[in-house]
Coordinates of C-alpha atoms in Angstrom, one line a residue:
M1 CA 0.0 0.0 0.0
G2 CA 1.0 3.6 -0.3
A3 CA 1.8 4.5 3.3
A4 CA 1.3 7.9 4.8
Y5 CA 3.9 10.4 5.9
S6 CA 2.9 9.4 9.3
S7 CA 5.3 11.4 11.4
C8 CA 6.4 14.3 9.3
S9 CA 6.2 18.0 10.2
S10 CA 7.1 21.3 8.7
L11 CA 7.5 23.3 11.9
S12 CA 9.8 26.3 11.6
L13 CA 13.4 25.1 11.9
A14 CA 16.8 26.3 10.6
F15 CA 18.2 23.9 8.0
P16 CA 21.7 23.9 6.4
T17 CA 21.6 24.6 2.7
V18 CA 23.4 22.2 0.3
T19 CA 23.7 22.9 -3.4
L20 CA 24.3 20.2 -6.0
Y21 CA 25.4 22.8 -8.6
S22 CA 28.9 23.1 -9.8
S23 CA 28.3 26.3 -11.6
P24 CA 25.7 29.1 -11.5
I25 CA 22.4 28.7 -13.4
T26 CA 22.2 30.7 -16.6
T27 CA 19.5 33.3 -17.3
S28 CA 16.8 33.1 -20.0
S29 CA 18.7 35.4 -22.3
Q30 CA 21.6 33.0 -22.5
S31 CA 22.0 29.9 -24.6
Y32 CA 22.4 26.5 -22.8
P33 CA 25.6 24.5 -23.2
R34 CA 23.6 21.3 -23.9
S35 CA 25.5 18.0 -23.7
K36 CA 25.0 15.8 -26.7
P37 CA 21.6 14.1 -26.4
K38 CA 21.7 10.4 -25.7
P39 CA 19.0 8.2 -27.2
F40 CA 16.3 6.7 -25.0
S41 CA 17.4 3.1 -24.4
S42 CA 15.1 0.3 -23.6
T43 CA 13.9 1.0 -20.1
I44 CA 13.1 -2.6 -19.2
D45 CA 16.6 -3.7 -20.2
K46 CA 18.3 -0.8 -18.3
I47 CA 16.4 -1.5 -15.1
R48 CA 17.1 -5.2 -15.2
N49 CA 20.9 -4.5 -15.2
T50 CA 21.0 -1.7 -12.6
R51 CA 23.1 -2.1 -9.5
F52 CA 23.8 0.2 -6.7
L53 CA 26.5 2.7 -7.5
E54 CA 29.7 3.7 -5.8
P55 CA 29.6 6.3 -3.0
V56 CA 29.6 10.0 -3.8
K57 CA 30.9 12.9 -1.8
I58 CA 28.9 15.8 -0.2
M59 CA 29.2 18.8 -2.4
A60 CA 29.7 22.5 -1.6
Q61 CA 27.2 24.4 0.4
T62 CA 25.8 27.7 -1.0
P63 CA 22.6 29.5 0.0
F64 CA 20.0 30.4 -2.6
P65 CA 16.7 32.3 -2.6
C66 CA 13.4 30.6 -3.0
S67 CA 10.2 31.5 -4.9
G68 CA 7.1 29.8 -6.3
L69 CA 5.6 29.1 -9.7
A70 CA 3.5 26.7 -11.7
V71 CA 4.1 25.6 -15.3
K72 CA 1.0 24.9 -17.5
C73 CA 1.5 24.0 -21.2
G74 CA 4.9 25.7 -21.3
K75 CA 3.6 28.9 -19.5
V76 CA 4.9 30.0 -16.2
E77 CA 2.5 31.3 -13.5
E78 CA 3.4 32.8 -10.2
V79 CA 1.7 31.1 -7.3
E80 CA 1.7 31.8 -3.6
N81 CA 4.7 30.3 -1.8
Q82 CA 3.4 28.1 1.1
E83 CA 6.6 28.7 3.0
E84 CA 6.7 32.5 2.8
G85 CA 7.8 34.2 6.0
T86 CA 9.6 31.2 7.4
T87 CA 13.4 31.2 8.2
R88 CA 14.1 27.9 6.6
K89 CA 16.5 27.7 3.6
P90 CA 16.1 25.1 0.9
M91 CA 18.7 22.3 0.5
V92 CA 19.1 22.6 -3.3
D93 CA 18.5 25.5 -5.6
Y94 CA 16.2 23.7 -8.0
H95 CA 14.0 26.8 -7.8
G96 CA 16.8 28.8 -9.4
I97 CA 16.5 26.9 -12.7
D98 CA 15.7 29.2 -15.6
Q99 CA 12.1 29.0 -16.7
V100 CA 12.9 28.2 -20.4
L101 CA 15.0 25.2 -19.3
L102 CA 12.4 24.2 -16.8
D103 CA 9.7 24.1 -19.5
E104 CA 11.9 21.9 -21.7
M105 CA 12.5 19.4 -18.9
V106 CA 8.8 19.3 -18.0
Y107 CA 7.8 18.6 -21.6
D108 CA 10.5 15.9 -21.9
A109 CA 9.5 14.3 -18.6
L110 CA 5.8 14.0 -19.7
V111 CA 6.7 12.5 -23.1
W112 CA 9.1 10.0 -21.4
S113 CA 6.5 9.0 -18.9
S114 CA 3.9 8.3 -21.7
L115 CA 6.4 6.3 -23.8
H116 CA 7.7 4.2 -21.0
G117 CA 4.6 3.2 -19.0
L118 CA 5.0 5.5 -16.0
L119 CA 1.2 5.7 -15.9
V120 CA -1.8 5.4 -13.6
G121 CA -5.5 5.6 -14.2
D122 CA -7.1 9.0 -14.5
K123 CA -9.6 9.6 -11.7
S124 CA -11.7 11.8 -14.0
V125 CA -12.3 8.9 -16.3
E126 CA -14.9 6.5 -14.9
R127 CA -13.6 3.2 -16.4
S128 CA -9.9 4.0 -15.8
G129 CA -9.6 1.7 -12.8
K130 CA -11.4 -1.2 -14.5
V131 CA -10.3 -1.4 -18.1
P132 CA -6.6 -1.3 -19.0
G133 CA -5.7 1.4 -21.5
V134 CA -8.7 3.6 -20.7
G135 CA -8.1 7.0 -19.1
L136 CA -4.3 7.0 -18.8
V137 CA -2.3 9.8 -17.1
H138 CA 1.3 10.0 -16.1
A139 CA 2.0 8.9 -12.5
P140 CA 2.5 11.8 -10.0
S141 CA 6.2 12.3 -9.8
A142 CA 9.0 14.8 -9.0
L143 CA 10.8 16.4 -11.9
L144 CA 14.2 16.0 -10.4
P145 CA 15.7 13.6 -7.8
M146 CA 15.9 14.4 -4.1
P147 CA 19.3 14.9 -2.5
F148 CA 19.9 12.3 0.2
P149 CA 23.0 11.6 2.4
E150 CA 24.8 8.4 1.3
N151 CA 25.5 7.3 4.9
Q152 CA 21.9 7.2 5.8
W153 CA 21.0 5.6 2.5
R154 CA 23.5 2.8 3.2
Q155 CA 22.1 2.5 6.7
A156 CA 18.6 1.9 5.4
V157 CA 19.8 -0.6 2.9
D158 CA 21.7 -2.5 5.6
L159 CA 18.7 -2.7 7.9
T160 CA 16.5 -4.4 5.3
P161 CA 17.5 -8.1 5.8
I162 CA 17.5 -7.6 9.6
F163 CA 13.9 -6.3 9.5
S164 CA 12.8 -9.2 7.2
E165 CA 14.3 -11.8 9.5
L166 CA 12.5 -10.0 12.4
V167 CA 9.1 -10.2 10.7
D168 CA 9.6 -13.9 10.1
R169 CA 10.6 -14.6 13.7
V170 CA 7.6 -12.5 15.0
S171 CA 5.2 -14.2 12.7
L172 CA 6.1 -17.6 14.2
D173 CA 5.2 -16.5 17.7
G174 CA 1.4 -16.7 17.6
K175 CA 1.1 -16.1 21.4
F176 CA 3.0 -12.8 21.1
L177 CA 0.8 -11.6 18.2
Q178 CA -2.5 -12.5 19.9
E179 CA -1.5 -11.1 23.3
S180 CA 0.0 -7.9 21.9
L181 CA -3.1 -7.2 19.9
S182 CA -5.7 -8.4 22.4
R183 CA -6.8 -4.9 23.6
T184 CA -6.7 -3.6 20.0
K185 CA -9.1 -6.5 19.1
K186 CA -11.7 -5.1 21.5
A187 CA -11.4 -1.6 20.0
D188 CA -11.0 -2.2 16.3
A189 CA -13.4 -4.5 14.4
F190 CA -11.1 -5.0 11.4
T191 CA -8.1 -6.1 13.5
S192 CA -10.5 -8.4 15.4
R193 CA -11.4 -10.2 12.2
L194 CA -7.8 -10.6 11.2
L195 CA -7.0 -12.0 14.7
D196 CA -9.9 -14.4 14.4
L197 CA -8.5 -15.6 11.1
H198 CA -5.1 -16.0 12.7
S199 CA -6.6 -17.9 15.6
K200 CA -8.2 -20.4 13.2
M201 CA -4.9 -21.1 11.6
L202 CA -3.4 -21.7 15.1
E203 CA -6.2 -24.0 16.0
I204 CA -5.7 -26.3 13.0
N205 CA -1.9 -26.0 13.4
K206 CA -1.5 -24.6 9.9
K207 CA 2.2 -24.7 8.9
E208 CA 3.7 -22.4 6.3
D209 CA 6.8 -24.4 5.2
I210 CA 7.4 -21.9 2.4
R211 CA 7.3 -18.3 3.6
L212 CA 7.5 -15.4 1.2
G213 CA 7.6 -11.8 2.4
L214 CA 7.9 -8.7 0.2
H215 CA 8.2 -5.9 2.8
R216 CA 9.0 -2.2 2.8
S217 CA 10.5 -0.3 5.7
D218 CA 9.8 3.5 5.5
Y219 CA 12.1 6.1 7.0
M220 CA 12.5 9.9 7.4
L221 CA 15.7 11.8 8.0
D222 CA 15.2 13.9 11.2
E223 CA 16.8 17.3 10.6
Q224 CA 17.6 18.1 14.3
T225 CA 19.3 14.8 15.2
K226 CA 20.4 13.8 11.7
L227 CA 19.0 10.3 12.6
L228 CA 17.3 8.0 10.1
L229 CA 14.1 7.1 11.9
Q230 CA 11.6 4.4 10.9
I231 CA 8.1 5.5 10.2
E232 CA 6.6 2.0 9.8
L233 CA 7.3 -1.5 8.5
N234 CA 4.8 -2.6 5.8
T235 CA 4.3 -6.3 5.3
I236 CA 1.3 -6.3 2.9
S237 CA 0.6 -4.8 -0.5
C238 CA 3.9 -2.8 -0.7
S239 CA 3.1 -0.9 -3.8
F240 CA 5.1 0.9 -6.6
P241 CA 8.0 -1.5 -7.2
G242 CA 7.2 -1.1 -10.9
L243 CA 6.6 2.6 -11.1
S244 CA 9.4 3.5 -8.7
S245 CA 11.9 1.8 -10.9
L246 CA 10.6 3.8 -13.8
V247 CA 10.9 7.1 -12.0
T248 CA 14.6 6.4 -11.3
E249 CA 15.1 5.8 -15.1
L250 CA 13.1 9.0 -15.9
H251 CA 15.4 11.1 -13.7
R252 CA 18.5 9.4 -15.1
S253 CA 17.3 10.1 -18.6
L254 CA 16.7 13.8 -17.8
L255 CA 20.1 14.2 -16.3
N256 CA 21.7 12.5 -19.3
H257 CA 20.2 15.3 -21.3
Y258 CA 20.3 18.3 -18.9
G259 CA 22.9 17.2 -16.3
E260 CA 25.7 19.3 -17.8
V261 CA 23.9 22.6 -17.5
L262 CA 22.4 21.6 -14.1
G263 CA 25.7 20.4 -12.7
L264 CA 24.1 17.0 -11.8
D265 CA 25.6 13.6 -12.6
P266 CA 23.1 10.8 -13.5
K267 CA 25.4 8.2 -12.1
R268 CA 24.7 9.6 -8.6
I269 CA 21.2 8.3 -8.7
P270 CA 21.3 4.7 -7.2
G271 CA 20.0 1.9 -9.3
N272 CA 16.5 0.8 -8.6
N273 CA 15.5 -2.7 -9.9
A274 CA 12.6 -3.1 -7.5
Y275 CA 10.2 -4.9 -9.8
G276 CA 13.1 -7.2 -11.0
Y277 CA 13.7 -8.4 -7.5
F278 CA 10.0 -8.8 -6.8
V279 CA 9.6 -10.9 -9.9
E280 CA 12.7 -12.9 -8.9
A281 CA 11.1 -13.6 -5.5
F282 CA 7.9 -14.8 -7.2
A283 CA 9.8 -17.1 -9.5
K284 CA 11.9 -18.6 -6.7
A285 CA 8.8 -19.2 -4.6
W286 CA 7.0 -20.7 -7.6
T287 CA 10.0 -23.1 -8.0
E288 CA 9.9 -24.1 -4.4
Y289 CA 6.2 -24.9 -4.7
N290 CA 7.2 -27.4 -7.3
N291 CA 4.1 -27.5 -9.6
P292 CA 5.1 -26.5 -13.1
R293 CA 1.4 -26.0 -14.1
A294 CA 0.6 -23.7 -11.1
L295 CA 0.0 -20.0 -11.5
V296 CA 0.8 -16.9 -9.5
M297 CA -2.3 -15.0 -8.4
F298 CA -2.5 -11.3 -7.7
V299 CA -5.3 -10.4 -5.3
V300 CA -6.5 -7.0 -6.5
Q301 CA -9.1 -4.4 -5.8
A302 CA -12.2 -4.2 -8.0
E303 CA -11.2 -0.7 -9.1
E304 CA -7.4 -0.2 -9.3
R305 CA -6.0 2.9 -11.0
N306 CA -2.5 1.8 -10.0
M307 CA -2.9 -1.4 -12.0
Y308 CA 0.0 -0.7 -14.3
D309 CA 2.5 -0.9 -11.4
Q310 CA 1.1 -4.4 -10.9
H311 CA 1.1 -5.3 -14.6
W312 CA 4.8 -4.5 -14.8
L313 CA 5.4 -7.4 -12.4
S314 CA 3.1 -9.9 -14.2
A315 CA 4.5 -9.0 -17.6
V316 CA 8.1 -9.4 -16.6
L317 CA 7.3 -12.6 -14.7
K318 CA 6.0 -14.1 -17.9
E319 CA 8.7 -12.7 -20.2
R320 CA 11.6 -13.6 -18.0
Y321 CA 10.5 -16.9 -16.3
N322 CA 7.5 -18.0 -18.4
I323 CA 5.3 -18.0 -15.3
T324 CA 1.7 -16.9 -15.8
A325 CA 0.0 -14.5 -13.3
I326 CA -3.7 -14.0 -13.0
R327 CA -5.6 -11.1 -11.3
K328 CA -8.6 -11.8 -9.1
T329 CA -10.6 -9.8 -6.6
M330 CA -11.5 -11.5 -3.4
A331 CA -15.2 -11.7 -4.4
E332 CA -14.1 -13.5 -7.6
I333 CA -11.9 -15.9 -5.6
D334 CA -14.9 -16.7 -3.3
A335 CA -17.0 -17.5 -6.4
E336 CA -14.3 -19.4 -8.4
A337 CA -12.0 -21.1 -5.8
E338 CA -11.9 -24.7 -4.6
L339 CA -9.8 -26.2 -1.9
L340 CA -8.7 -29.8 -2.6
S341 CA -8.1 -32.3 0.2
D342 CA -4.3 -32.0 -0.2
G343 CA -4.5 -28.2 0.4
T344 CA -4.2 -27.3 -3.3
L345 CA -6.0 -24.1 -4.1
L346 CA -7.8 -24.1 -7.5
V347 CA -9.1 -20.8 -9.0
G348 CA -11.0 -21.3 -12.2
G349 CA -9.7 -24.8 -12.3
K350 CA -6.1 -23.8 -12.2
A351 CA -3.7 -24.5 -9.3
I352 CA -2.2 -21.5 -7.5
A353 CA 1.4 -21.6 -6.3
V354 CA 1.8 -18.0 -5.0
I355 CA -0.8 -15.5 -3.8
Y356 CA 0.4 -11.9 -3.9
F357 CA -1.9 -9.5 -2.0
R358 CA -2.4 -6.1 -3.4
A359 CA -5.7 -5.9 -1.6
G360 CA -7.0 -7.0 1.8
Y361 CA -5.2 -4.5 4.0
K362 CA -8.1 -2.2 4.8
P363 CA -11.7 -2.6 5.9
D364 CA -13.1 -1.3 2.5
D365 CA -11.5 -4.4 0.9
Y366 CA -14.0 -6.6 2.8
P367 CA -17.5 -5.1 1.9
S368 CA -19.2 -8.4 2.5
E369 CA -18.7 -11.9 4.0
S370 CA -17.7 -13.1 0.6
E371 CA -14.3 -11.4 0.9
W372 CA -13.7 -12.9 4.3
R373 CA -14.5 -16.4 3.0
A374 CA -12.0 -15.9 0.3
R375 CA -9.3 -14.8 2.7
L376 CA -10.0 -17.8 4.9
L377 CA -9.8 -20.2 2.0
M378 CA -6.5 -18.8 0.8
E379 CA -5.0 -19.0 4.3
Q380 CA -6.1 -22.7 4.6
S381 CA -4.5 -23.6 1.3
S382 CA -1.0 -24.8 0.7
A383 CA -0.4 -21.9 -1.7
I384 CA 2.4 -19.5 -0.7
K385 CA 0.9 -16.4 0.7
C386 CA 2.6 -13.0 0.3
P387 CA 1.8 -12.2 3.1
S388 CA 0.3 -14.9 5.3
I389 CA -2.0 -13.7 8.0
S390 CA 0.8 -14.0 10.5
Y391 CA 3.1 -11.8 8.4
H392 CA 0.2 -9.4 7.9
L393 CA -0.3 -9.0 11.7
A394 CA 3.5 -8.6 12.2
G395 CA 3.3 -5.4 10.3
T396 CA 0.6 -3.7 12.4
K397 CA 1.2 -0.5 14.2
K398 CA 0.7 -2.0 17.6
I399 CA 3.3 -4.7 17.0
Q400 CA 5.7 -2.0 15.8
Q401 CA 5.2 -0.2 19.1
E402 CA 5.6 -3.5 21.1
L403 CA 8.9 -4.3 19.4
A404 CA 10.2 -0.9 20.5
K405 CA 9.8 -1.7 24.2
P406 CA 13.0 -2.7 26.1
D407 CA 14.1 -6.3 25.8
V408 CA 11.4 -7.3 23.3
L409 CA 13.7 -7.5 20.3
E410 CA 15.9 -9.9 22.3
R411 CA 12.9 -12.3 22.3
F412 CA 13.3 -12.7 18.5
L413 CA 16.9 -11.9 17.5
D414 CA 20.2 -13.2 18.9
N415 CA 22.7 -10.9 17.2
K416 CA 23.4 -7.9 19.5
E417 CA 24.8 -5.8 16.7
D418 CA 21.6 -6.3 14.6
I419 CA 19.5 -5.4 17.6
A420 CA 21.5 -2.2 18.2
K421 CA 21.1 -1.2 14.5
L422 CA 17.3 -1.6 14.7
R423 CA 17.0 0.3 17.9
K424 CA 19.0 3.2 16.5
C425 CA 16.3 3.8 13.9
F426 CA 13.3 3.5 16.2
A427 CA 11.4 6.7 16.8
G428 CA 9.5 7.1 20.0
L429 CA 6.5 4.8 20.2
W430 CA 4.0 4.5 23.0
S431 CA 0.8 2.9 24.1
L432 CA -2.1 5.0 25.2
D433 CA -1.9 3.0 28.4
D434 CA 0.9 5.3 29.5
P435 CA -0.7 8.2 31.4
N436 CA 2.4 10.3 31.4
I437 CA 2.8 10.2 27.6
V438 CA -0.9 10.9 27.1
K439 CA -0.6 13.9 29.4
E440 CA 2.4 15.2 27.5
A441 CA 0.6 14.6 24.2
I442 CA -2.4 16.6 25.4
E443 CA -0.1 19.5 26.5
R444 CA 2.1 19.4 23.4
P445 CA 0.2 17.7 20.6
E446 CA 2.4 19.1 17.9
L447 CA 5.2 16.7 19.0
F448 CA 3.1 13.6 18.5
V449 CA 1.2 11.6 15.9
M450 CA -1.8 9.4 16.7
K451 CA -1.7 6.3 14.5
P452 CA -4.7 3.9 14.1
Q453 CA -4.4 0.3 12.9
R454 CA -4.8 1.3 9.3
E455 CA -2.7 1.2 6.2
G456 CA -2.4 3.8 3.4
G457 CA -2.5 7.6 3.5
G458 CA -5.0 9.8 5.3
N459 CA -5.6 7.9 8.5
N460 CA -3.3 9.6 11.1
I461 CA -4.2 12.3 13.5
Y462 CA -2.1 15.5 13.9
G463 CA -1.8 18.8 15.8
A464 CA -4.8 20.0 17.8
D465 CA -6.8 16.9 16.7
V466 CA -4.4 14.8 18.8
R467 CA -5.4 16.7 21.9
E468 CA -9.1 16.6 21.0
T469 CA -9.1 12.9 20.3
L470 CA -7.2 12.0 23.5
L471 CA -9.5 14.1 25.6
R472 CA -12.5 12.5 24.0
L473 CA -11.1 9.0 24.6
Q474 CA -10.5 9.9 28.3
K475 CA -14.0 11.1 28.7
E476 CA -15.5 8.0 27.1
G477 CA -13.4 5.8 29.3
T478 CA -13.7 2.8 27.0
D479 CA -11.2 0.5 25.2
G480 CA -11.2 2.9 22.2
S481 CA -7.7 4.1 23.1
A482 CA -6.4 0.6 22.3
A483 CA -7.1 1.2 18.6
Y484 CA -4.3 3.8 18.5
I485 CA -0.6 4.3 19.3
L486 CA 1.3 7.5 19.8
M487 CA 4.4 8.2 17.8
Q488 CA 7.1 10.8 18.0
R489 CA 6.6 13.4 15.3
I490 CA 9.6 13.6 13.0
F491 CA 10.8 17.0 11.7
P492 CA 12.4 16.1 8.3
T493 CA 14.7 18.2 6.1
V494 CA 12.9 20.5 3.7
F495 CA 14.2 20.9 0.2
Q496 CA 13.2 22.5 -3.1
T497 CA 11.4 20.5 -5.7
F498 CA 9.0 20.4 -8.7
L499 CA 5.9 18.2 -8.4
L500 CA 4.3 16.9 -11.6
R501 CA 0.7 15.9 -11.4
N502 CA -1.9 15.8 -14.2
G503 CA 0.5 17.5 -16.6
I504 CA 1.1 20.5 -14.4
C505 CA 4.4 21.3 -12.7
H506 CA 4.2 22.9 -9.3
K507 CA 7.1 24.6 -7.6
D508 CA 7.2 24.0 -3.8
N509 CA 9.3 23.1 -0.7
A510 CA 8.9 19.5 0.2
V511 CA 9.8 16.6 2.4
S512 CA 10.3 12.9 1.5
E513 CA 9.9 9.5 2.9
L514 CA 12.3 6.7 1.9
G515 CA 11.0 3.1 1.7
I516 CA 13.4 0.2 1.2
Y517 CA 12.0 -3.0 -0.2
G518 CA 13.0 -6.3 1.1
A519 CA 12.4 -9.8 -0.2
Y520 CA 12.5 -12.8 2.1
L521 CA 11.9 -16.4 1.1
R522 CA 12.4 -19.5 3.3
N523 CA 11.5 -23.2 2.8
K524 CA 11.5 -24.9 6.2
D525 CA 15.0 -24.1 7.6
K526 CA 16.6 -23.0 4.3
V527 CA 16.7 -19.2 3.7
I528 CA 16.6 -18.9 -0.1
M529 CA 16.4 -15.1 -0.4
N530 CA 16.9 -12.3 2.1
D531 CA 17.8 -9.2 0.1
Q532 CA 17.3 -5.5 -0.2
C533 CA 15.5 -5.1 -3.4
G534 CA 15.2 -1.5 -4.5
Y535 CA 13.4 1.5 -3.0
L536 CA 10.4 3.8 -3.1
L537 CA 10.8 7.5 -2.5
R538 CA 7.7 9.6 -1.9
T539 CA 7.8 13.4 -1.8
K540 CA 5.1 15.8 -0.7
T541 CA 4.8 19.5 0.0
S542 CA 6.2 20.4 3.4
S543 CA 2.9 22.1 4.4
S544 CA 1.0 18.8 4.2
D545 CA 0.8 16.4 7.1
E546 CA -0.5 13.3 5.2
G547 CA 1.3 11.4 2.4
G548 CA 0.7 8.5 0.1
V549 CA 0.8 8.6 -3.7
A550 CA -2.3 6.6 -4.2
A551 CA -4.1 8.7 -1.6
G552 CA -3.3 11.8 -3.6
F553 CA -0.9 13.6 -1.2
A554 CA 2.5 12.7 -2.6
V555 CA 4.5 12.0 -5.8
L556 CA 7.0 9.4 -6.7
D557 CA 10.7 10.4 -6.6
S558 CA 14.2 9.1 -6.7
I559 CA 17.4 9.7 -4.8
Y560 CA 20.5 11.8 -5.6
L561 CA 23.3 10.6 -3.3
T562 CA 25.3 13.4 -1.6

């Protein structure tokens, strides 16, 4: 799912200004020393062969002014700057780029996106989420990559296999999951249904010998402490492996054409082969299942405007490994599925080897009992679930908060160095059972975020609403508080950017959230795959609390290592 910027803030802080330019930007009256254009190469071939690049050094620091504009069809319009009056300075002088050059880059970016499948469904077209090829629009994206410190980038990459192992260990401890979420179960009907499903699997002693996880750990870089802090760990429907890979290639292509005048090197954008790794994980899991006639099944929503991100995976899976993937809603699975006595799941008469959930993570995905019957049938089957119900629960907000408690990580991990690395990235996480923390959050709500057991953007509570919600819960005196956790609010670095949405380029100050994908595959005691597998960067205006690309708050972005 597209997770929210659950702990970001744009309170007034003083930020150091870093420039990525090696020479001043020219004015509109000057000609541009354009490097020789390089032809667009095959995107799919380039992404397949990408690898992470060598380290780069932090460049010179120079302050620049900041202003605001929007570009429509080649025209530049002044718009109100949302940051006007603050003392913050931007990290990079993207806003100093000449308007003529900016218009050229915007045009080229929109053409590139159309030619290379960087697309989503257009919400203004009714059938765009149901019928492929109808109502296409470029995916919301940043025009240029975001500067990001290499040390923190490497830290996030190194944490990935540790978090994947942690999820697997936690998922095996059914007692821990049930007890940790017991109070949440009373307050949150959706979590209660998931726990009931998990309990049924425990009762029948359902074993998942082959375990596949495609996770994403999301981080923000805290400006004051310079620490990389985890926002959340996603274990179900980690979206955008296809489109995030394409955004990386878009930015590399633009810098191949315009990098000389901008003073930016395309080689400093780290490779992002996210969908290649996802497909490799599917293929390896399919091989372990050991039924050459079986299919991979994507569980999808009835209306999915982000279908092209998913189609990238199924298309490459077929092209590279000759494995067929089908797409089914949970209602369709309930109508078409059959469970054989040996545990084989048949859908439309075809055996299913791997089930990849891109739905099922929110209450709206279960509008009737039909969807719950389908989920139960899939959990009972021998098909490899990505994720299983235990992996799903291991990624809930409450479990994240429990793992942050003293001595809890030691229950699941033995390596002290790995434990120390995880704790270093933990932000403050608290239960609403702690009266001192609740009191502090009421007095200073701007320092906290209230997070419910929900995935995707638009669910968190900020600012004065934190105080009001806490006071209401105290007055009600029920178990309602168990449906939430409190999290430290992170104050990330603000930088200049251009946001492309619906063919319009907006100039603004922004913050970003970095998500690192991880693939984990185990068959009994043999770990077959535990790798970092690309990244997702989401950028949004610094004046907005919420995030999430699919939710309409953020855009896709890539990293420029500094």
